[in-house]
Every structure is written in C-alpha cells, then in structure tokens.
C-alpha cells in the first residue's frame, strides 16, 4: 500500500469476518440443526440396533433354556409315565368288581381270538369268577318249570359233589366244547385258555406288562 504522504495515524473500526445477511444466517442455522438432527438420529438408531441385538441374544438364550427344560421334562415323563399309568391301572383294576356278565364277555372275547364254536378248550378262572359265571348260567336257566327243577334237583346235588374235578361245561351255550376249571393262582379278572395251539394268557398282570412295554417302546 502506497501513501502520498506519511500517515499521521491509524484508526481500526472493525476486525473480523465480513457481515452476513439474514438469509445466510438462517441457512447456516438450518444446516447446523439438520446436521445435529442427523447425528442424533444416527446415534439413537445405532443404540436401538445394539439394544435389539442384545435382546435377541437374551431371547435366544432364554428360548434355548426353555426348550432344554421342555426336552428334559418330556424325557422325564417318558421314563416315569409308564410306571404312573401302570400304577393307576393296577389301583383302578384292583377296585373293579366284576359280575357274571362281564366274566362271560371276558371269556368269550378271549375264545374268539383263536377258536371257533367246535374248538375244545379248557378255560381257567379264579374260583369266585367261575362261581359268578355259574350263577349267571343258573339265572338264565331259571325259566325252566318247577317240576323240571324238582326232577333235576337230586341229580344236580350229586353232580355238585364232583363239581370242578373234570371241569364245568355247558356254561357257554355258544361254545359247547369249552370246559371250565378253577385256578387258585389267578386273580379276579384273570383268564387263561388252553387249546391244542398252546396257552392264551389273559391275566391282568400280563396285559399290564404288555401295556407297559408299549409305553416304554420295548420291542
């Protein structure tokens, strides 16, 4: 800078950036606001994503623990359920009182499994069950005339002395070749049938054992 004459002094009225307009100021403020908003949005979005990932990990861990407990509980039930079912069945069956008709149906259902009407069979029952079956047969025969009963009374009494020695027959009209015997080793509701093919075991204990094997998945 050249002066025509040496200056006598200097006076500074303003030091700084040049003045800006209102529009420029507003624009700068808006840009700052937008930038701050974007930074805050990015920050919170990152925090939310992080939180979601943490929750997802915890959720997976919780679901894994629940699934493990479910599997463990199911496995425990698979082990304990057969004993529980058999125990309940034994208690229930032990309290069931069978009548003559139920004994008859039990025997008929077993006979029907492998025999026809002409098959010679030996049926073994608990003494009380056989008495119930005899009682049912006598009830069915009550339709006979009193005179017929009088004539057969003495013969029946004599036959009763030897009752059970050679088996009781004619207790099931559909199966005339079936003879019945008592077996003191059988419980009420048990039934065993002997034929030319072998022995059909219808004891309750045997049935329960088969049920238990099926529940346990035994081959």
Tab-separated table of C-alpha atoms in Angstrom:
chain	number	residue	atom	x	y	z
A	1	UNK	CA	0.000	0.000	0.000
A	2	UNK	CA	1.469	3.403	-1.027
A	3	UNK	CA	0.672	6.664	0.689
A	4	UNK	CA	1.271	10.077	-0.968
A	5	UNK	CA	2.466	11.345	2.369
A	6	UNK	CA	3.388	9.681	5.596
A	7	UNK	CA	0.190	8.867	7.552
A	8	UNK	CA	-0.281	10.682	10.784
A	9	UNK	CA	-2.057	7.708	12.443
A	10	UNK	CA	-4.378	4.692	12.016
A	11	UNK	CA	-7.908	4.010	13.202
A	12	UNK	CA	-9.426	0.495	13.144
A	13	UNK	CA	-13.220	0.399	13.319
A	14	UNK	CA	-13.852	-3.457	12.866
A	15	UNK	CA	-11.829	-6.652	12.949
A	16	UNK	CA	-13.458	-9.994	11.942
A	17	UNK	CA	-15.335	-11.706	9.188
A	18	UNK	CA	-17.408	-9.654	6.939
A	19	UNK	CA	-21.059	-9.243	7.798
A	20	UNK	CA	-23.525	-11.867	6.507
A	21	UNK	CA	-27.077	-11.478	5.522
A	22	UNK	CA	-30.108	-12.765	7.462
A	23	UNK	CA	-30.738	-15.359	4.777
A	24	UNK	CA	-27.210	-16.679	5.107
A	25	UNK	CA	-27.525	-16.787	8.897
A	26	UNK	CA	-30.813	-18.672	8.744
A	27	UNK	CA	-29.393	-21.084	6.199
A	28	UNK	CA	-26.350	-21.757	8.377
A	29	UNK	CA	-28.570	-22.336	11.418
A	30	UNK	CA	-30.776	-24.745	9.472
A	31	UNK	CA	-27.749	-26.668	8.261
A	32	UNK	CA	-26.433	-26.931	11.811
A	33	UNK	CA	-29.826	-28.099	13.027
A	34	UNK	CA	-30.116	-30.668	10.274
A	35	UNK	CA	-26.602	-31.904	10.892
A	36	UNK	CA	-27.259	-32.237	14.627
A	37	UNK	CA	-30.554	-33.974	13.959
A	38	UNK	CA	-28.898	-36.428	11.578
A	39	UNK	CA	-26.114	-37.155	14.039
A	40	UNK	CA	-28.624	-37.711	16.857
A	41	UNK	CA	-30.774	-39.912	14.628
A	42	UNK	CA	-27.779	-41.998	13.581
A	43	UNK	CA	-26.662	-42.322	17.200
A	44	UNK	CA	-30.039	-43.464	18.505
A	45	UNK	CA	-30.575	-45.775	15.564
A	46	UNK	CA	-27.246	-47.395	16.337
A	47	UNK	CA	-28.200	-47.667	20.018
A	48	UNK	CA	-31.584	-49.161	19.137
A	49	UNK	CA	-29.928	-51.677	16.803
A	50	UNK	CA	-27.435	-52.581	19.511
A	51	UNK	CA	-30.251	-52.963	22.052
A	52	UNK	CA	-32.236	-55.150	19.665
A	53	UNK	CA	-29.227	-57.369	19.094
A	54	UNK	CA	-28.703	-57.717	22.844
A	55	UNK	CA	-32.392	-58.521	23.360
A	56	UNK	CA	-32.260	-61.067	20.514
A	57	UNK	CA	-29.279	-62.777	22.122
A	58	UNK	CA	-31.001	-62.873	25.513
A	59	UNK	CA	-34.219	-64.092	23.888
A	60	UNK	CA	-32.392	-66.900	22.101
A	61	UNK	CA	-30.679	-67.872	25.328
A	62	UNK	CA	-33.998	-67.864	27.180
A	63	UNK	CA	-35.724	-69.882	24.448
A	64	UNK	CA	-32.823	-72.312	24.469
A	65	UNK	CA	-33.124	-72.761	28.224
A	66	UNK	CA	-36.905	-73.206	27.962
A	67	UNK	CA	-36.504	-75.722	25.143
A	68	UNK	CA	-33.925	-77.626	27.162
A	69	UNK	CA	-36.252	-77.721	30.154
A	70	UNK	CA	-39.121	-78.915	27.944
A	71	UNK	CA	-36.957	-81.670	26.473
A	72	UNK	CA	-35.772	-82.648	29.943
A	73	UNK	CA	-39.339	-82.681	31.277
A	74	UNK	CA	-40.599	-84.758	28.342
A	75	UNK	CA	-37.754	-87.232	28.792
A	76	UNK	CA	-38.545	-87.483	32.488
A	77	UNK	CA	-42.225	-88.040	31.696
A	78	UNK	CA	-41.320	-90.730	29.173
A	79	UNK	CA	-39.433	-92.517	31.921
A	80	UNK	CA	-41.987	-92.025	34.679
A	81	UNK	CA	-45.240	-92.155	32.701
A	82	UNK	CA	-45.317	-95.944	32.201
A	83	UNK	CA	-44.916	-96.561	35.933
A	84	UNK	CA	-47.550	-93.921	36.667
A	85	UNK	CA	-50.043	-95.344	34.159
A	86	UNK	CA	-49.483	-98.921	35.296
A	87	UNK	CA	-49.773	-97.887	38.939
A	88	UNK	CA	-53.072	-96.119	38.298
A	89	UNK	CA	-54.350	-99.045	36.228
A	90	UNK	CA	-53.449	-101.519	38.964
A	91	UNK	CA	-55.248	-99.443	41.587
A	92	UNK	CA	-58.322	-98.968	39.413
A	93	UNK	CA	-58.498	-102.590	38.306
A	94	UNK	CA	-57.976	-103.723	41.868
A	95	UNK	CA	-61.137	-101.866	42.887
A	96	UNK	CA	-63.284	-103.051	39.979
A	97	UNK	CA	-65.850	-105.667	40.927
A	98	UNK	CA	-66.804	-107.904	38.011
A	99	UNK	CA	-70.194	-109.518	37.644
A	100	UNK	CA	-71.157	-112.692	35.827
A	101	UNK	CA	-71.935	-110.957	32.543
A	102	UNK	CA	-68.558	-109.216	32.500
A	103	UNK	CA	-66.798	-112.507	33.216
A	104	UNK	CA	-68.751	-114.097	30.385
A	105	UNK	CA	-67.797	-111.323	27.953
A	106	UNK	CA	-64.160	-111.584	29.018
A	107	UNK	CA	-64.071	-115.314	28.342
A	108	UNK	CA	-65.941	-115.003	25.051
A	109	UNK	CA	-63.616	-112.280	23.789
A	110	UNK	CA	-60.576	-114.429	24.517
A	111	UNK	CA	-62.107	-117.531	22.955
A	112	UNK	CA	-62.992	-115.562	19.832
A	113	UNK	CA	-59.340	-114.618	19.343
A	114	UNK	CA	-58.279	-118.029	18.095
A	115	UNK	CA	-61.112	-120.568	18.302
A	116	UNK	CA	-64.424	-121.445	16.717
A	117	UNK	CA	-67.527	-122.952	18.279
A	118	UNK	CA	-66.312	-126.547	17.898
A	119	UNK	CA	-62.849	-125.995	19.369
A	120	UNK	CA	-62.141	-127.963	22.523
A	121	UNK	CA	-60.807	-125.573	25.116
A	122	UNK	CA	-60.013	-125.514	28.795
A	123	UNK	CA	-60.705	-122.205	30.496
A	124	UNK	CA	-59.110	-121.425	33.851
A	125	UNK	CA	-60.625	-118.781	36.118
A	126	UNK	CA	-60.422	-117.528	39.646
A	127	UNK	CA	-62.813	-119.533	41.850
A	128	UNK	CA	-65.028	-116.517	42.585
A	129	UNK	CA	-65.204	-115.573	38.914
A	130	UNK	CA	-66.208	-119.113	37.992
A	131	UNK	CA	-68.922	-119.023	40.651
A	132	UNK	CA	-70.219	-115.768	39.132
A	133	UNK	CA	-70.309	-117.391	35.708
A	134	UNK	CA	-72.160	-120.400	37.110
A	135	UNK	CA	-74.590	-118.082	38.866
A	136	UNK	CA	-75.259	-116.295	35.587
A	137	UNK	CA	-75.927	-119.609	33.899
A	138	UNK	CA	-78.293	-120.679	36.680
A	139	UNK	CA	-80.134	-117.365	36.357
A	140	UNK	CA	-80.608	-117.999	32.658
A	141	UNK	CA	-81.936	-121.457	33.440
A	142	UNK	CA	-84.485	-120.138	35.951
A	143	UNK	CA	-87.081	-120.109	33.191
A	144	UNK	CA	-87.424	-123.888	33.463
A	145	UNK	CA	-90.552	-125.248	35.104
A	146	UNK	CA	-90.531	-126.056	38.789
A	147	UNK	CA	-91.257	-129.697	38.010
A	148	UNK	CA	-88.153	-129.941	35.876
A	149	UNK	CA	-86.163	-128.374	38.691
A	150	UNK	CA	-87.514	-130.918	41.173
A	151	UNK	CA	-86.600	-133.802	38.912
A	152	UNK	CA	-83.118	-132.478	38.364
A	153	UNK	CA	-82.561	-131.303	41.906
A	154	UNK	CA	-81.216	-134.582	43.220
A	155	UNK	CA	-79.039	-135.142	40.151
A	156	UNK	CA	-77.635	-131.615	40.423
A	157	UNK	CA	-76.829	-132.125	44.077
A	158	UNK	CA	-74.970	-135.337	43.312
A	159	UNK	CA	-73.148	-133.679	40.419
A	160	UNK	CA	-72.156	-130.817	42.686
A	161	UNK	CA	-70.111	-133.201	44.793
A	162	UNK	CA	-67.825	-133.787	41.827
A	163	UNK	CA	-68.064	-130.235	40.530
A	164	UNK	CA	-64.752	-128.990	39.179
A	165	UNK	CA	-62.976	-132.353	39.167
A	166	UNK	CA	-63.377	-132.832	35.436
A	167	UNK	CA	-64.217	-129.252	34.553
A	168	UNK	CA	-67.531	-127.478	34.204
A	169	UNK	CA	-69.011	-127.486	30.741
A	170	UNK	CA	-72.126	-126.055	29.115
A	171	UNK	CA	-71.572	-122.705	30.823
A	172	UNK	CA	-71.432	-121.002	27.430
A	173	UNK	CA	-74.139	-122.178	25.079
A	174	UNK	CA	-72.230	-120.871	22.049
A	175	UNK	CA	-69.192	-122.970	22.928
A	176	UNK	CA	-70.347	-126.467	23.955
A	177	UNK	CA	-66.825	-127.902	23.806
A	178	UNK	CA	-65.432	-125.479	26.374
A	179	UNK	CA	-64.728	-126.718	29.895
A	180	UNK	CA	-64.033	-124.513	32.884
A	181	UNK	CA	-61.602	-125.059	35.739
A	182	UNK	CA	-60.589	-123.088	38.796
A	183	UNK	CA	-57.022	-121.950	39.332
A	184	UNK	CA	-56.142	-120.571	42.757
A	185	UNK	CA	-53.121	-118.765	41.311
A	186	UNK	CA	-55.371	-116.479	39.246
A	187	UNK	CA	-56.754	-113.180	40.490
A	188	UNK	CA	-60.249	-111.893	39.855
A	189	UNK	CA	-60.453	-110.800	36.233
A	190	UNK	CA	-57.681	-113.168	35.152
A	191	UNK	CA	-58.311	-115.780	32.497
A	192	UNK	CA	-56.166	-118.420	30.853
A	193	UNK	CA	-57.267	-120.642	27.997
A	194	UNK	CA	-55.555	-123.872	26.995
A	195	UNK	CA	-56.035	-125.243	23.497
A	196	UNK	CA	-54.251	-127.511	21.063
A	197	UNK	CA	-52.271	-124.459	19.998
A	198	UNK	CA	-50.981	-123.655	23.468
A	199	UNK	CA	-51.874	-121.343	26.333
A	200	UNK	CA	-53.524	-117.956	25.864
A	201	UNK	CA	-52.577	-115.790	28.822
A	202	UNK	CA	-55.276	-113.300	29.730
A	203	UNK	CA	-54.082	-112.422	33.197
A	204	UNK	CA	-54.387	-108.776	34.158
A	205	UNK	CA	-50.711	-108.696	35.102
A	206	UNK	CA	-49.800	-109.924	31.622
A	207	UNK	CA	-51.999	-107.294	29.972
A	208	UNK	CA	-50.474	-104.567	32.116
A	209	UNK	CA	-46.991	-105.774	31.254
A	210	UNK	CA	-47.818	-105.565	27.547
A	211	UNK	CA	-49.161	-102.047	28.015
A	212	UNK	CA	-46.002	-101.086	29.887
A	213	UNK	CA	-43.824	-102.499	27.105
A	214	UNK	CA	-45.761	-100.490	24.525
A	215	UNK	CA	-45.464	-97.309	26.591
A	216	UNK	CA	-41.738	-97.825	27.009
A	217	UNK	CA	-41.334	-98.678	23.336
A	218	UNK	CA	-39.777	-102.052	24.065
A	219	UNK	CA	-39.511	-104.403	21.101
